[in-house]
Amino acid sequence: MEAAGRGGRMARQRRAKKNMNTVGSPAECPVCMIGYDGTLHRPRTLPCGHTVCTLCIDQLKEQGRVACPECRVSHAVPEGGQFPVCYAVEALIRMMRDAEVAAAAAASPPPSAGEGEGAAAAAGKKEAAGLSKKMRSFLQEQEATVVAAITACREAQSQLNQYQTTLAGWGERQQQLEDRLLGLVDQSRSARELLQQEESRAAAKEEELKKGEQRLQALLETLRTLTTEQEAGAAVTEVFRCTGEAEQAVEECREGFPDASTVTTARKVNVASSAALEAVQAALETLPTEEPRPQADPDSTVMDRLHLTCTWSLTAEDLRSLTQPAKHLLEAGRVFAVHQAEGQRRHARISLEAGQLCLHALKDHPPPLGAATLQVSEVVPPSPPCTVFLDLSWPGSAPRRVQIRLSPDTPRGRQFILLCTGQRGPSYVNTRFFYVVKKGEAGEFVLGGDYESNDGKGTCVLLPGLSEGEYRKLVLAGAVCGLARIDPTQGECGLFGIRTRDHEGFFVSGVFGVVVDGLHVVAEAAQHRDITEVTVADCGVVV
């Protein structure tokens, strides 16, 4: 039985090794299909959750952004120039290599016949020496305990390695910040020295004018006390000289002061320094005077506790009023909304785009370290009126935004909000448009919203009674309406259509929204060679 057990384990190890070497292995980059390593092909995680090697990410960079090769979502390159390392994949690779080593050891050829007989005899002697079956079982249990302890040590080492990498990254960013601050101090010092030089020059010119005025005052007194022709002639000569010097000094003052270069430089440095100080002061004011100790799960990892420690709350009022700290966090991509349902905690990024606050669809991965968080319910209305958005993309076209105003309050409008945010689980992210009605003709409209089967055959009903409520009827392009089943016995349908062309005398019923920006994007999508290639790369709500 033991031999059979070993044979089964070896078979499973061979199957696992075979699976690891197939296309799509988690140990390989999905772009270059080369196994990850610790240098050029180190695994790095994009914000969308997909993993690509360092070399491929560098080759995908274009104008400070990287388009994910898996889902096509475009991401801004972080300040450090690299996306975070995926330590989970590295840990998986280590486990896979350990499994390969164990499989190789188990598959090593048996000793020669003579050696086998000697080993068997030695083992028999050892067994006969007094190791009972119960003791051997106990020793096997102890061996399993030791192996578990070794595994725990390795996991702790991996967590500490991640922690050290995080600390090193923070240290590097802090050094960069310190260098920038020192550069600002140097500029301020240079500007102050320029101002001191200009002040000295102005003081010297003022002293020169003062002495010239004193000479003119003395000459004036002399003119008032002259008694002879000879004295008058000498005084007139002195008048010409003194007034000429005074006029020259005044002209030099007018032409030389103020020095525009000095004043402009000092003013720019002053404005930049003041703005930096105000931003720092505002950020410090948002921090509590006594930092509370985070209540972490005793079984949580080092990185879990680090995420908990480095995340703090932000109020919706701070967000909507765009206070300096909130604006700074938004620009850094560190504001997230939290939604927890059925024990699952998900996060949605909040961005500031063209002066608008946009909450993107919820995702499973946690927010970055140092992020500010608030609840989704604080910023997303439960029902219309509100504005939502869909970012559409297709081959050869970067994602472009379509904004839809949902009004009035209808069940379909409420469902549309839920699917734009993902609060109930599914969302419109990665769904495709699946059909164009009357393509190229009057009354053209596109169909989409099938998050179940992505081909128009799904029911896609999150809320009951979608056909109930006061819906509008529009004949204009831009109308967003719900679709009805041809056969009413089939039940309700949660799919939607967007009309792209007017049709005189034709109306669309069940309208619960209208495109307020980006209708041309939908129209271009309708003319694409294959409408099923048009994908919702992202979606969300305008806060």
Coordinates of N, CA, C and O in Angstrom, one line a residue, residues 139-157:
L139 N 6.6 9.7 15.3 CA 7.6 10.4 14.7 C 7.2 11.1 13.4 O 7.6 12.2 13.0
Q140 N 6.3 10.4 12.7 CA 5.8 10.9 11.4 C 4.9 12.2 11.7 O 5.0 13.2 11.0
E141 N 4.2 12.1 12.8 CA 3.4 13.3 13.2 C 4.3 14.5 13.5 O 4.0 15.6 13.2
Q142 N 5.4 14.2 14.2 CA 6.4 15.2 14.6 C 7.0 15.8 13.3 O 7.3 17.0 13.2
E143 N 7.3 14.9 12.4 CA 7.9 15.4 11.1 C 6.9 16.3 10.4 O 7.3 17.4 9.9
A144 N 5.6 16.0 10.4 CA 4.6 16.9 9.8 C 4.6 18.2 10.5 O 4.4 19.3 9.9
T145 N 4.7 18.2 11.8 CA 4.7 19.5 12.6 C 5.9 20.3 12.2 O 5.8 21.5 12.1
V146 N 7.1 19.7 12.1 CA 8.3 20.4 11.7 C 8.1 21.0 10.3 O 8.5 22.2 10.1
V147 N 7.6 20.2 9.4 CA 7.4 20.7 8.0 C 6.4 21.9 8.0 O 6.7 22.9 7.3
A148 N 5.4 21.8 8.8 CA 4.4 23.0 8.9 C 5.1 24.2 9.5 O 4.9 25.3 9.0
A149 N 6.0 24.0 10.5 CA 6.7 25.1 11.0 C 7.7 25.8 10.0 O 7.8 27.0 9.9
I150 N 8.3 24.9 9.2 CA 9.2 25.4 8.2 C 8.4 26.2 7.2 O 8.8 27.3 6.7
T151 N 7.2 25.7 6.8 CA 6.4 26.4 5.8 C 6.0 27.8 6.4 O 6.0 28.8 5.7
A152 N 5.6 27.8 7.7 CA 5.2 29.1 8.3 C 6.4 30.0 8.3 O 6.2 31.2 8.1
C153 N 7.6 29.5 8.6 CA 8.8 30.4 8.6 C 9.0 31.0 7.2 O 9.3 32.2 7.1
R154 N 8.8 30.2 6.2 CA 9.0 30.7 4.8 C 8.0 31.7 4.5 O 8.3 32.7 3.8
E155 N 6.7 31.5 4.9 CA 5.7 32.5 4.6 C 6.0 33.8 5.3 O 5.8 34.9 4.8
A156 N 6.4 33.7 6.6 CA 6.7 34.9 7.4 C 7.9 35.6 6.7 O 7.9 36.8 6.6
Q157 N 8.9 34.8 6.2 CA 10.0 35.5 5.6 C 9.6 36.2 4.3 O 10.0 37.3 4.0

